[in-house]
Coordinates of C-alpha atoms in Angstrom, one line a residue:
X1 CA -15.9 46.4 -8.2
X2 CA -12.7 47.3 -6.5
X3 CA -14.2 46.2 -3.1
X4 CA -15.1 43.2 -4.9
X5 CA -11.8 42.6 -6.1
X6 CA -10.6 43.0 -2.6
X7 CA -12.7 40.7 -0.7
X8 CA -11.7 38.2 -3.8
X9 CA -7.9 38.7 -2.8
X10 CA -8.3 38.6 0.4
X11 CA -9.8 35.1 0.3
X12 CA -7.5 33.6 -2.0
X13 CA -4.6 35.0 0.7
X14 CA -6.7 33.3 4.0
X15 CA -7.3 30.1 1.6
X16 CA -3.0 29.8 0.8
X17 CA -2.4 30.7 4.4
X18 CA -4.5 27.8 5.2
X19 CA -3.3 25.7 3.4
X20 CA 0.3 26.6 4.1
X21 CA -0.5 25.8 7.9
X22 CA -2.5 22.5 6.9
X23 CA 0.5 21.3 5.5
X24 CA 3.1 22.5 7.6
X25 CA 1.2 20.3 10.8
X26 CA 0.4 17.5 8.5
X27 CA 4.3 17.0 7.8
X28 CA 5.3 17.6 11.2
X29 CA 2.8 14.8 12.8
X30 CA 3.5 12.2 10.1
X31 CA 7.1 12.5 10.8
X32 CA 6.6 12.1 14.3
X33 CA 4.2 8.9 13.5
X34 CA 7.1 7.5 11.3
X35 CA 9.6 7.3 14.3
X36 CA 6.9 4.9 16.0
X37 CA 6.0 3.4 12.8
X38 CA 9.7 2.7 11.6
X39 CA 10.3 0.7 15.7
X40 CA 7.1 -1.1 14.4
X41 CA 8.5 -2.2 11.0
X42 CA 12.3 -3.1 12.8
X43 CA 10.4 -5.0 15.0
X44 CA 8.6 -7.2 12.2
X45 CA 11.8 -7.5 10.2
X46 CA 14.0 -8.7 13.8
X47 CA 11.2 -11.1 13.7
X48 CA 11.9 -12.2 9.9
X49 CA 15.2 -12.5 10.3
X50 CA 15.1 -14.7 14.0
X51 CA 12.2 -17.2 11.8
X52 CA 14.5 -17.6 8.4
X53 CA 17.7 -17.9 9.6
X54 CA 18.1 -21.2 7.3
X55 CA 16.2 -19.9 4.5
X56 CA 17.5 -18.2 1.1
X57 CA 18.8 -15.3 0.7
X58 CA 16.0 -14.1 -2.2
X59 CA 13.2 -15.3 0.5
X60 CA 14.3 -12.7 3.1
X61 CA 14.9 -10.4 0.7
X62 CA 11.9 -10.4 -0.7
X63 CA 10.1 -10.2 2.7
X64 CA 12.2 -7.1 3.9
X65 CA 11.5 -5.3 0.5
X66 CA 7.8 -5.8 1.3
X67 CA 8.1 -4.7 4.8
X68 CA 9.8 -1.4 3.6
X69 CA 7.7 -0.7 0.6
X70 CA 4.6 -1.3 3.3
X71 CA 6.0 1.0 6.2
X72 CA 6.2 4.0 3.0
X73 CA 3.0 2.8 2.4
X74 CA 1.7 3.8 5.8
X75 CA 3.6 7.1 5.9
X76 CA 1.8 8.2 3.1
X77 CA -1.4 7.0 3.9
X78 CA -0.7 8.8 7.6
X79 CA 0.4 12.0 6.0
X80 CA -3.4 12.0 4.0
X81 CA -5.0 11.5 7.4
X82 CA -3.6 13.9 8.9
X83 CA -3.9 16.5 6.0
X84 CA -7.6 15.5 6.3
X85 CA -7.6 16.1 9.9
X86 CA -5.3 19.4 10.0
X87 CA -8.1 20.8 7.2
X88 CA -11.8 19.6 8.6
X89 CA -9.6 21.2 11.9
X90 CA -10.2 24.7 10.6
X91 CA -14.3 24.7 10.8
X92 CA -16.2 25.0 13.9
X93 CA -19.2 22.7 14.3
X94 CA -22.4 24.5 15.5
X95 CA -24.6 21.8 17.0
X96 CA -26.1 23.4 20.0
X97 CA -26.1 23.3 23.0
X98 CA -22.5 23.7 23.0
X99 CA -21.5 22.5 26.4
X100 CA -22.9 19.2 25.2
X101 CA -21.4 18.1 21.9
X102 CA -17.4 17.2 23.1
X103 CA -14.7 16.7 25.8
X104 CA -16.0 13.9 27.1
X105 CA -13.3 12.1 25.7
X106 CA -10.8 13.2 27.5
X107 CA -12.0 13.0 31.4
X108 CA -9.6 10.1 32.1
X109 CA -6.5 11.0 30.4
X110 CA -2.7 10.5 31.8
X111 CA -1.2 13.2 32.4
X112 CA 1.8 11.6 30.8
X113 CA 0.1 10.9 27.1
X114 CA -1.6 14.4 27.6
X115 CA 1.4 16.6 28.2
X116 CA 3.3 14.5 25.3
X117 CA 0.3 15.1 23.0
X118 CA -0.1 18.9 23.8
X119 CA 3.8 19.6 23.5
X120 CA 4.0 18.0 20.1
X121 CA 0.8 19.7 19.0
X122 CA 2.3 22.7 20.0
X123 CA 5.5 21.9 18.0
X124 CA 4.6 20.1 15.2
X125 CA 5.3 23.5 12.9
X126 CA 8.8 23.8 14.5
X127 CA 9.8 20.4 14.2
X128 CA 8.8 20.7 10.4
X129 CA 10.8 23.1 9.6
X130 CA 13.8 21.6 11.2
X131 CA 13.3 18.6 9.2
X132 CA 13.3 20.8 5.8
X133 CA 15.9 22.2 7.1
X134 CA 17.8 18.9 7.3
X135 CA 16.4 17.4 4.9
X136 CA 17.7 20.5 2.4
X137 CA 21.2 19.7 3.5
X138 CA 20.5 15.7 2.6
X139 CA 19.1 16.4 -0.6
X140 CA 22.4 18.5 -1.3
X141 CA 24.1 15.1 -0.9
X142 CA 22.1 13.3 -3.2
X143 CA 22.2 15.6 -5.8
X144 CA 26.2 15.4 -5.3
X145 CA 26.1 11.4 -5.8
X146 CA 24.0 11.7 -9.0
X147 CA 26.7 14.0 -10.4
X148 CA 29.6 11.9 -9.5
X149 CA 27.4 8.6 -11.2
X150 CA 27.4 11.3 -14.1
X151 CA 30.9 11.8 -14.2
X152 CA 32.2 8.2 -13.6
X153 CA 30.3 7.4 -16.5
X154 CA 31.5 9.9 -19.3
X155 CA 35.4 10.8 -17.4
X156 CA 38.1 9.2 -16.7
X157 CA 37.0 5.5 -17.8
X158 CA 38.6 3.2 -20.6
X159 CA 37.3 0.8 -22.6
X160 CA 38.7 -3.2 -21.7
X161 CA 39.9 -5.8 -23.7
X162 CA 37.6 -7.0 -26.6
X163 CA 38.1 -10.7 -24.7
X164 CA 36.7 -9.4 -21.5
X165 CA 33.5 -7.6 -23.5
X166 CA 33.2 -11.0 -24.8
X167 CA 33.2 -12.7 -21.6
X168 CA 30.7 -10.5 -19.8
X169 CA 28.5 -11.3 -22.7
X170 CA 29.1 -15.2 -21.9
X171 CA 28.3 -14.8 -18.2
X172 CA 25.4 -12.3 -19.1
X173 CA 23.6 -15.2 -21.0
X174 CA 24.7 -17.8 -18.1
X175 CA 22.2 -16.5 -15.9
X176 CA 19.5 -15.0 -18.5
X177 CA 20.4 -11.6 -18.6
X178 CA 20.0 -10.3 -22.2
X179 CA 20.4 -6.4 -21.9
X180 CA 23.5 -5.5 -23.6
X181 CA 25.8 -4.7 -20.7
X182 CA 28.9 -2.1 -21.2
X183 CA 32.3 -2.9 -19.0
X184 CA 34.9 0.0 -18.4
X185 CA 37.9 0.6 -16.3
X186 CA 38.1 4.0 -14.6
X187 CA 40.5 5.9 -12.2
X188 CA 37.3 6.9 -10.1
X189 CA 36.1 3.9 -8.4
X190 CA 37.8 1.8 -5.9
X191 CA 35.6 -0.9 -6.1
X192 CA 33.2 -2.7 -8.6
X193 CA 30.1 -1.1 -9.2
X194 CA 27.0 -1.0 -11.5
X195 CA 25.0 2.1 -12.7
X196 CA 21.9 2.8 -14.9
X197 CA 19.3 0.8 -15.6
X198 CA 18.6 1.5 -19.6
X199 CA 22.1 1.7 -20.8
X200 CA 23.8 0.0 -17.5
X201 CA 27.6 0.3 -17.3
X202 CA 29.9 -1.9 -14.8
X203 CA 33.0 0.0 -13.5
X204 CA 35.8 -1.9 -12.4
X205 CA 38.8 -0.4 -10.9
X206 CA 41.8 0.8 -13.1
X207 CA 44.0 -2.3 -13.3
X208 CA 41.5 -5.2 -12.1
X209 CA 41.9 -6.7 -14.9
X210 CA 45.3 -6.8 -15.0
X211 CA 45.9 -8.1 -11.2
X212 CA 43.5 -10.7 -10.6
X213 CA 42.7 -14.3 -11.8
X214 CA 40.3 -14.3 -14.5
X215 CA 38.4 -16.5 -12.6
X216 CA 37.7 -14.2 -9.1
X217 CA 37.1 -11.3 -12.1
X218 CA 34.6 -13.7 -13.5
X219 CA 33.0 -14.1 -10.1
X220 CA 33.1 -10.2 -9.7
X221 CA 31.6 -10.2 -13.1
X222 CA 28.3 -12.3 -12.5
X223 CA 27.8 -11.0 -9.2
X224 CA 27.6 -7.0 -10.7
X225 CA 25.5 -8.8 -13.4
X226 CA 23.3 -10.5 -10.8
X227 CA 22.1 -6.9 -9.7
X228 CA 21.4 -5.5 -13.7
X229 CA 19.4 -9.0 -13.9
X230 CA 17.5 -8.7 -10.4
X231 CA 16.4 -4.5 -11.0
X232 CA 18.4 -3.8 -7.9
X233 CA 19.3 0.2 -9.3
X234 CA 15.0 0.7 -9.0
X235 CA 15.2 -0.7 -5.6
X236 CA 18.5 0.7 -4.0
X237 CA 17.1 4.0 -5.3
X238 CA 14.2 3.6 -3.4
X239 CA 16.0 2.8 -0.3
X240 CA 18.9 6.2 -0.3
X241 CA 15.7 8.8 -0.9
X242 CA 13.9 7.0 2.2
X243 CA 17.2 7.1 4.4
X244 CA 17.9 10.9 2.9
X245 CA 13.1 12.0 3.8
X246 CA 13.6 9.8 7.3
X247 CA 17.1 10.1 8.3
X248 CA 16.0 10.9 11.8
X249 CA 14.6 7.2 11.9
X250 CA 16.5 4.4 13.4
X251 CA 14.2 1.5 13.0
X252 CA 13.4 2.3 9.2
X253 CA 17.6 3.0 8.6
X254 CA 18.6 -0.5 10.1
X255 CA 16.0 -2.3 8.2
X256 CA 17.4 -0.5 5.1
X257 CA 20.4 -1.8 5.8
X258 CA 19.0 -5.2 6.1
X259 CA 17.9 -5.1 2.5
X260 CA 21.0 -3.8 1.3
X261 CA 22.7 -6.8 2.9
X262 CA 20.1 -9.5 1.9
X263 CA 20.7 -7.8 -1.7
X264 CA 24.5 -8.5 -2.1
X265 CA 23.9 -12.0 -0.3
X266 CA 20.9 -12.7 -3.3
X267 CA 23.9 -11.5 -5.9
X268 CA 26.7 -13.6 -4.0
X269 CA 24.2 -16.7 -4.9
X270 CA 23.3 -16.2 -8.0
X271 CA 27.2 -16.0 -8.4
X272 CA 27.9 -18.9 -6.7
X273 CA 25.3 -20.6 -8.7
X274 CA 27.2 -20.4 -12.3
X275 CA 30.4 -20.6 -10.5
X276 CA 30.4 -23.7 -8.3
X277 CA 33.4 -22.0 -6.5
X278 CA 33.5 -20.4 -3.0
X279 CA 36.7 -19.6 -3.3
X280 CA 37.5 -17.4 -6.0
X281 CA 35.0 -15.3 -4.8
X282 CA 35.9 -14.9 -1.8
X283 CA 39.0 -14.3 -2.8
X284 CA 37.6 -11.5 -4.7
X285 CA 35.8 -10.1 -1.8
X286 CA 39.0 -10.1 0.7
X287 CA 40.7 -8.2 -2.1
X288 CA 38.2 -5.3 -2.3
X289 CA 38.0 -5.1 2.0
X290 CA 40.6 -2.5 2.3
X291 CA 38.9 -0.5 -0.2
X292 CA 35.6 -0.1 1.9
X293 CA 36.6 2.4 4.3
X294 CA 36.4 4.9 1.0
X295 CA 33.1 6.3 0.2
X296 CA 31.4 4.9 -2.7
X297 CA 32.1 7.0 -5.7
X298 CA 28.6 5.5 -7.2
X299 CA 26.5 6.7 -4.2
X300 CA 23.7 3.7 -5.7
X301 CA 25.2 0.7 -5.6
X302 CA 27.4 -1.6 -3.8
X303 CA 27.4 -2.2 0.0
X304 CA 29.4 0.0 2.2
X305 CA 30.1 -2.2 5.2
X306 CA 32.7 -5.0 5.7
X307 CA 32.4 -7.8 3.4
X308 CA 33.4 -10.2 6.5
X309 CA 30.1 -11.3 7.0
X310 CA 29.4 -12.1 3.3
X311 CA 32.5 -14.2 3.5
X312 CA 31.4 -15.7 7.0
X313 CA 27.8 -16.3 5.3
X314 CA 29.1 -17.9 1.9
X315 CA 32.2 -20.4 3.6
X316 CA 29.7 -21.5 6.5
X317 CA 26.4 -20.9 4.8
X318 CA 25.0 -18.9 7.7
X319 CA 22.7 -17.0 7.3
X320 CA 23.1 -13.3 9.4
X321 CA 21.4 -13.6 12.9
X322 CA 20.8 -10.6 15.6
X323 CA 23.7 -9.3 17.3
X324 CA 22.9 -8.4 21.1
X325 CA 23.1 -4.7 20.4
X326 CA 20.4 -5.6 17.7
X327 CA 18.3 -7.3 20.4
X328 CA 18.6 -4.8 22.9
X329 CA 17.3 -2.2 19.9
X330 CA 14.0 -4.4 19.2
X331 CA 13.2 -4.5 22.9
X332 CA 13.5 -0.9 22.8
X333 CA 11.5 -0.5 19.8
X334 CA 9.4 -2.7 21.4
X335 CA 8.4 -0.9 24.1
X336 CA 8.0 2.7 22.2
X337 CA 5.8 0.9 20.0
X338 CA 3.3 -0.5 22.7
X339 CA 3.9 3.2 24.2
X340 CA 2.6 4.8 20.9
X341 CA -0.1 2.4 19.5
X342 CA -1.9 3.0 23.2
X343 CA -1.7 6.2 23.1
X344 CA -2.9 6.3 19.5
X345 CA -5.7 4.0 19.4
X346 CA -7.1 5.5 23.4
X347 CA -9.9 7.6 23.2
X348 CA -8.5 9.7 25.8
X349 CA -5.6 10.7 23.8
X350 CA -6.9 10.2 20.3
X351 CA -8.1 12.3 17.1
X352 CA -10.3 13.9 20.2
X353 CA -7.5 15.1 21.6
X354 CA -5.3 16.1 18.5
X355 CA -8.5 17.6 16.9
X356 CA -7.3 21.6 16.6
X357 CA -8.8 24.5 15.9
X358 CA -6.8 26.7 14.5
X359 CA -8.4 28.3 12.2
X360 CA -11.8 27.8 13.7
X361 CA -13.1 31.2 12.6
X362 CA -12.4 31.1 9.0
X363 CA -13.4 29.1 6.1
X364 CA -17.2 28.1 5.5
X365 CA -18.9 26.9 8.6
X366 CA -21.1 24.0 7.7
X367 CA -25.1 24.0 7.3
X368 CA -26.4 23.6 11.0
X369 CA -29.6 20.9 11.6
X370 CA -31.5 21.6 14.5
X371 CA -33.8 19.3 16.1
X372 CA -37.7 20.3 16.1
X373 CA -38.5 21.9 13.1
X374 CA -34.9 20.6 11.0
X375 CA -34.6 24.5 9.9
X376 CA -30.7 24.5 8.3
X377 CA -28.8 27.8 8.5
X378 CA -25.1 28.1 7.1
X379 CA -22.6 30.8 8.1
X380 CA -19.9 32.0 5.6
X381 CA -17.3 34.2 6.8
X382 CA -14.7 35.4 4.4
X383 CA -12.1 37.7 6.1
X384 CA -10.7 38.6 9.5
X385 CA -12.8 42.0 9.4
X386 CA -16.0 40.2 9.3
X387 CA -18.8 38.9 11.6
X388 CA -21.1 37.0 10.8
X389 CA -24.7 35.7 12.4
X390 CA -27.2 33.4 11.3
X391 CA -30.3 32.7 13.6
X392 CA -31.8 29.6 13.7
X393 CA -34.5 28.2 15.1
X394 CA -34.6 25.4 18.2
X395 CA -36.9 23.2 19.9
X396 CA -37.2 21.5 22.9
X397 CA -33.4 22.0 23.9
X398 CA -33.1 23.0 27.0
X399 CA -29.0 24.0 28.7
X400 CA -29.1 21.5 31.9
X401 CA -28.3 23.8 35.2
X402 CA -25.9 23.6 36.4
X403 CA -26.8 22.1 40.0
X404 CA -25.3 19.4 42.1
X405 CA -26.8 15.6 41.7
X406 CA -26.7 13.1 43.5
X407 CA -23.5 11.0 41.9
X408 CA -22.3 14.3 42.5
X409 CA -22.8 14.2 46.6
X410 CA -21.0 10.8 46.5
X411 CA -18.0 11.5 44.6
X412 CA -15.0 12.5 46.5
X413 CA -14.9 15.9 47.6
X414 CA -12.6 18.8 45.6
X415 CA -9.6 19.7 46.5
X416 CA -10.8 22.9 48.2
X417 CA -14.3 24.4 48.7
X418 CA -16.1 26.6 46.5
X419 CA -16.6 30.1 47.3
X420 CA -20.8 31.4 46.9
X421 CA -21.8 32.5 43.8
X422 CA -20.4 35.1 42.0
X423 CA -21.7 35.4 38.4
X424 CA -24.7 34.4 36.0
X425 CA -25.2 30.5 35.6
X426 CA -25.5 29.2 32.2
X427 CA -29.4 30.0 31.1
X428 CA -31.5 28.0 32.3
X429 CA -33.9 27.2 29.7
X430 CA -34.0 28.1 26.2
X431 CA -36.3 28.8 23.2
X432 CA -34.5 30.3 20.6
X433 CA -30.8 31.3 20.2
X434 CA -28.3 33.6 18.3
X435 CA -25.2 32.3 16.7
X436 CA -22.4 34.6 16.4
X437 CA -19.5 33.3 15.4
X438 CA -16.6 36.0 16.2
X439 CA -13.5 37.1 15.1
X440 CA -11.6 40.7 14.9
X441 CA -9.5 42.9 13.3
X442 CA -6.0 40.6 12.1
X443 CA -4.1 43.3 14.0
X444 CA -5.0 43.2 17.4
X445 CA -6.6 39.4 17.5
X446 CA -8.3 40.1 20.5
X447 CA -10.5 37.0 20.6
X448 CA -11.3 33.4 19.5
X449 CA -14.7 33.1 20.7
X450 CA -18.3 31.6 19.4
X451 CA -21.0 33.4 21.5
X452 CA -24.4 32.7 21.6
X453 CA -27.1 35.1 22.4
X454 CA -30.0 33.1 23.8
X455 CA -33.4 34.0 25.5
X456 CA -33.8 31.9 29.1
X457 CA -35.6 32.3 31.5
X458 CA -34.9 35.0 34.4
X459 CA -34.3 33.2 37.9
X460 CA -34.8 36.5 39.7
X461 CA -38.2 37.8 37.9
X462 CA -39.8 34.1 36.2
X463 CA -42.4 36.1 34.6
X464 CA -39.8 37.9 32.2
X465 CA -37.1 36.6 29.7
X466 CA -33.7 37.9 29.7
X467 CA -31.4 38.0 26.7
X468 CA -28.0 35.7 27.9
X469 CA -24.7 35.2 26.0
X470 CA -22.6 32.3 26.5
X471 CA -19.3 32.6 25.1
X472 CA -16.6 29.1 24.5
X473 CA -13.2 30.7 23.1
X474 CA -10.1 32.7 24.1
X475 CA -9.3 36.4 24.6
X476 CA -6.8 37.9 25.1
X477 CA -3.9 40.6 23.3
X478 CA -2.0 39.6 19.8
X479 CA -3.6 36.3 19.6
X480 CA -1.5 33.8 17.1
X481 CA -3.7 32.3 14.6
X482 CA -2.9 28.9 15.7
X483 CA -4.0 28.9 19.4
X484 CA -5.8 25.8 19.8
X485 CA -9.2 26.2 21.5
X486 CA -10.4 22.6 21.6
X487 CA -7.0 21.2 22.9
X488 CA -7.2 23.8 26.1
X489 CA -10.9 23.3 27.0
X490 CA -10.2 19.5 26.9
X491 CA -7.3 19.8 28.8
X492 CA -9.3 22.3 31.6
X493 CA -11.9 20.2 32.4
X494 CA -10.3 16.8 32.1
X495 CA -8.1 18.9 35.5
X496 CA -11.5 20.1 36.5
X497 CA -12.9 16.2 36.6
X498 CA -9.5 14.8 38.2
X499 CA -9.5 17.4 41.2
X500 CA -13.6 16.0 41.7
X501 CA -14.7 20.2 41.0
X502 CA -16.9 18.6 38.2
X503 CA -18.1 15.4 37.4
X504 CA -19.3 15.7 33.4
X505 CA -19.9 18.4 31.3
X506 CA -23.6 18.5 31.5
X507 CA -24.5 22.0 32.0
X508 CA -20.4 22.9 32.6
X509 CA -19.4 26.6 32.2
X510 CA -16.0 28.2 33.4
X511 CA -14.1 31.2 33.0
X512 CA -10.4 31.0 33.4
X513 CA -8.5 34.1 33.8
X514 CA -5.6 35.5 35.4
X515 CA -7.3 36.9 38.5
X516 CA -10.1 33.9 39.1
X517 CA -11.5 30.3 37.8
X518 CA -15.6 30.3 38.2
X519 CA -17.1 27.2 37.4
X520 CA -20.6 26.8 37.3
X521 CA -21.2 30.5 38.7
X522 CA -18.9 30.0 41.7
X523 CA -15.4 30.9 42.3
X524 CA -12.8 28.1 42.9
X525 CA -10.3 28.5 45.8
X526 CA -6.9 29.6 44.7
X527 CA -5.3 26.5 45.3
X528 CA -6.9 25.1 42.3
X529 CA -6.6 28.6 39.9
X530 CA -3.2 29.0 40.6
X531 CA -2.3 25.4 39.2
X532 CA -4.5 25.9 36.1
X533 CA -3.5 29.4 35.4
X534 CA 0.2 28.0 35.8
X535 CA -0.4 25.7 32.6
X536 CA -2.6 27.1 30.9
X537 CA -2.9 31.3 30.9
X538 CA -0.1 32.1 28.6
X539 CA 1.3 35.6 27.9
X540 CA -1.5 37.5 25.9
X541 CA -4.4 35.4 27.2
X542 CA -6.6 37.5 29.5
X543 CA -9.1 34.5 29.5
X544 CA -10.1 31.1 28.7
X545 CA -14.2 30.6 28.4
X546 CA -16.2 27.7 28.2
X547 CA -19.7 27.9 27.6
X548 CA -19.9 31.0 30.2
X549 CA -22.8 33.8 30.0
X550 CA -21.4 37.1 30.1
X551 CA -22.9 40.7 29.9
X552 CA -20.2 43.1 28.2
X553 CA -17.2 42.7 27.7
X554 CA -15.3 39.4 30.0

C-alpha cells in the first residue's frame, strides 16, 4: 500500500511538472506569434484608415474595434494550439522502422528560419518568465488606476448646482441616453472624465462650472455623455488589459491607439450633432490642452494625447491620415510579416520543426499498429525509475541498408571523403523486434534514448541471426528534462543532406559524439564533425544517436 501510494504521488508530481512546462512554452511561443500577428493586424488597420479617409468616424471605429477584438481572437486561439502541441510533444510515437517515420521535412531548410526557430525553441521558457515578470509590474499599475477611479469617486468630489443636474438630464435625453447619470466637481481630476458603467459618474474639474460658458460646458457635457450612451467603459477596458498582457507589441499598441482616437472623434460627433456649433467645443477642447501633459487620474477614460488633431479634424472635417513615420512602420510590419507567415506556413520550418520532445519518456505512449498481423501493444511508463518494454510483433518490414544508389552516384560529392567502415550497419533485415523505451534514474539523467532490440540477419555468418539494438536519443551526464531530441536529429541530418554526406533518410543511422560522426557505419572526415560537434554537442552530451545499432554501452 505504501508503495502504492508512492507510485500514485509520484505521478501526480511528473503529471504537474508537465503541465507546468506545457504551459510555460505554450505562453512563451504565443507571445512570440503575437509580435508577428500584431504587424499583421497594423498592417490591416493602416489599410482601413488609407481606404476611409472621408468616411465617419463610427464606421472606422467600428472596423478598428473588429480588427482588435479579432487579432485577441487569434492569440487565444494560437495559445490552444500551441498548448495542444507543447502536450501531444511529450509522447513518443512507436511506428517502426524508426529511421523511416520523420525528418524528411526538414532537408531543405535555411539556415536563417532554422537557427531563428531553434533559438527561440530553446528560449521560449526564458522569455516567459521575463514577460510575467513584466507583466507583474504592469498589473501593479492597473491595480493603482482602479484605486484612484475608486477614490475619485467617494473623496474629494462635490455635488453641482441642482440647474446643471438638470441640464445633464436635458442633454441625456437629447441623444437617447436614459441611465440616470450623476455629475460631480472634484479636486482630483484635471480634465473631464467618465467612470462606471452601472452607476456612471462624470467628473468635472473643481471650478468648470464656474469658468466657462455654459454653452462649451454643454458641449463637454454631451460629449462625456456620448461615451455612457456608446458602452465605451466595456471597450476602453478592453483595450488598457491588452496594452498592460502585450505591452511588448508595437503593431497591436498603435492600433489601440487608433481606436482610442476614432472613439473621442465618434463622441466629438455625436456632440456636434445636438450642438450645431464647432466652436464652443472647440473652445472647450483648447481649454483642457494644457492639462494633457498630466496623467489621467481616471486611468479608463479620456484620451491622453494632444487634442490638436481633434480640433484640426472637427474645423476642417479631416479625417486623420498616416503620418510618414506611420508609413515607414507599416512597411516594416510589412516585411516581418511576409518574414513570419513563410516561415510559419513552410514545411521546412513548420509544426515539423517546432515539434519537441521534451518529455518524450514520460506519460502514456500510445497503442502501436503494426502492419501484417495489426497486433497492438501499448507502453505505460509512470516514473523516472522505470523501464518499460512491450514486444510486438512485425511483418514484412524490412530496415533498407544502408548502401549507395544510383541518385546517390550523381549527386554532388561530400565535402570530404569517408573513411572505411568502422562499426555495425543498421540490420539488415528484420523479423521481429523489441521496443524498449528508456529512461534512468532523475538524478543522473544519463540518457534520452528509444532502443530497439531486433533480430537481422548476420552479414558475416547468413546462416545465423544476431540480436541488434538500434538506439535514436541522447546521452550524456545531468541531462535537462527539456532537451529536445526531434529538433537535433532534424537539424543533423538536414547538415548531413546540405554537405551531399546523405541524400534521404532511408536506411540513415549516425552517431554524433565528441570524438567522431559515423554515418551509415563509416566515419566522416573531421572537417565535417568538427562543424557539427560545434553546434550541436553541448556540455553534458557524450552523444547524439539516430537509429544506430550498438553492442553495450555507446
Amino acid at each position: 500500500m505504501k508503495s502504492g501510494r508512492c507510485s500514485i504521488k509520484s505521478i501526480k508530481r511528473n503529471s504537474m511538472t508537465l503541465l507546468h512546462d506545457d504551459m510555460v512554452k505554450a505562453v512563451g511561443w504565443t507571445l512570440i506569434h503575437s509580435i508577428w500577428q500584431g504587424m499583421f493586424l497594423a498592417v490591416l488597420a493602416g489599410i482601413v484608415i488609407l481606404f476611409t479617409k472621408k468616411a465617419a468616424a463610427v464606421l472606422r471605429y467600428n472596423i478598428l474595434s473588429l480588427l482588435f477584438v479579432a487579432f485577441i481572437a487569434t492569440v487565444a486561439v494560437t495559445f490552444s494550439h500551441e498548448f495542444s502541441m507543447e502536450a501531444s510533444s511529450g509522447v513518443v510515437q512507436l511506428d517502426l522502422p524508426v529511421a523511416q517515420q520523420q525528418f524528411t521535412s526538414t532537408a531543405g531548410t535555411t539556415d536563417f528560419l532554422s537557427q531563428a526557430v531553434h533559438f527561440l525553441n530553446d528560449n521560449a521558457a526564458t522569455i516567459t518568465w521575463i514577460w510575467l515578470l513584466v507583466f507583474g509590474v504592469k498589473m501593479i499599475g492597473v491595480f493603482n488606476a482602479f484605486g484612484k477611479i475608486y477614490r475619485m469617486r467617494h473623496y474629494k468630489n462635490f455635488e453641482v448646482p441642482a440647474y446643471w443636474n438638470d441640464r445633464m438630464s436635458e442633454l441625456a435625453l437629447a441623444i437617447n441616453l436614459k441611465k440616470h447619470v450623476l455629475l460631480r466637481e472634484s479636486v482630483l481630476v484635471g480634465i473631464p472624465c467618465v467612470t462606471g458603467y452601472l452607476k456612471p459618474i462624470i467628473l468635472l474639474p473643481f471650478g468648470m462650472l464656474a469658468n466657462l460658458p455654459q454653452d462649451q460646458v454643454e458641449a463637454v457635457l454631451l460629449h462625456e455623455l456620448a461615451h455612457i450612451r456608446r458602452k465605451d467603459y466595456f471597450v476602453n477596458l478592453l483595450q488598457h488589459l491588452a496594452e498592460t498582457v502585450f505591452f511588448f507589441n508595437p503593431g497591436l499598441l498603435w492600433v489601440s491607439s487608433l481606436v482610442r482616437d476614432e472613439r473621442e472623434n465618434c463622441c466629438d460627433d455625436i456632440a456636434l450633432g445636438v450642438t450645431g456649433n464647432k466652436t464652443d467645443l472647440v473652445h472647450a477642447l483648447i481649454s483642457f490642452e494644457a492639462c494633457q501633459s498630466q496623467k489621467l487620474s481616471v486611468a479608463f477614460a479620456g484620451d491622453r494625447k494632444p487634442l490638436l488633431q481633434r480640433v484640426k479634424r472637427i474645423v476642417y472635417d479631416d479625417n486623420k491620415s498616416l503620418s510618414k513615420a506611420e508609413k515607414t512602420f507599416l512597411s516594416v510590419c510589412v516585411v516581418i510579416t511576409g518574414i513570419a507567415i513563410i516561415a510559419c506556413t513552410s514545411p521546412k520550418t513548420g509544426d515539423a520543426l517546432r515539434t519537441s520532445v521534451n518529455k518524450a519518456l514520460s506519460g502514456k505512449i500510445p497503442a502501436v499498429q503494426l502492419p501484417g498481423n495489426g497486433a497492438v501493444r501499448t507502453v505505460t511508463q509512470t516514473t523516472h525509475q522505470e523501464v518499460t518494454t512491450v514486444e510486438t510483433v512485425q511483418t514484412n518490414e524490412n530496415t533498407a541498408p544502408a548502401n549507395e544508389t544510383d541518385d546517390q552516384a550523381e549527386s554532388p560529392a561530400p565535402v570530404c571523403s569517408p573513411e572505411p567502415i568502422v562499426g555495425p550497419m543498421p540490420a539488415e533485415s528484420s523479423t521481429t523486434s523489441t521496443v524498449t523505451t528508456r529512461t534512468v534514474n532523475s538524478k543522473t539523467k544519463t540518457a534520452h534514448t528509444m532502443d530497439r532490440e531486433v533480430m537481422a540477419y548476420d552479414s558475416e555468418n547468413p546462416s545465423k541471426n544476431r540480436h541488434a539494438t538500434l538506439r535514436t536519443g541522447i546521452t550524456g551526464e545531468n541531462l535537462p528534462d527539456d532537451m529536445n531530441i526531434d529538433m537535433l536529429t532534424n537539424n543533423i541530418i538536414s547538415d548531413l543532406i546540405n554537405d551531399h554526406i546523405i541524400t534521404g533518410t532511408e536506411g540513415l543511422s549516425f552517431r554524433l559524439s565528441g570524438n567522431s560522426l559515423i554515418v551509415n557505419g563509416r566515419k566522416q572526415c573531421e572537417t565535417v564533425h568538427a562543424k557539427l560537434k560545434r553546434k550541436y554537442v553541448k556540455p553534458k552530451v557524450s552523444a547524439i544517436c539516430y537509429n544506430f545499432e550498438y553492442r553495450g554501452d555507446i
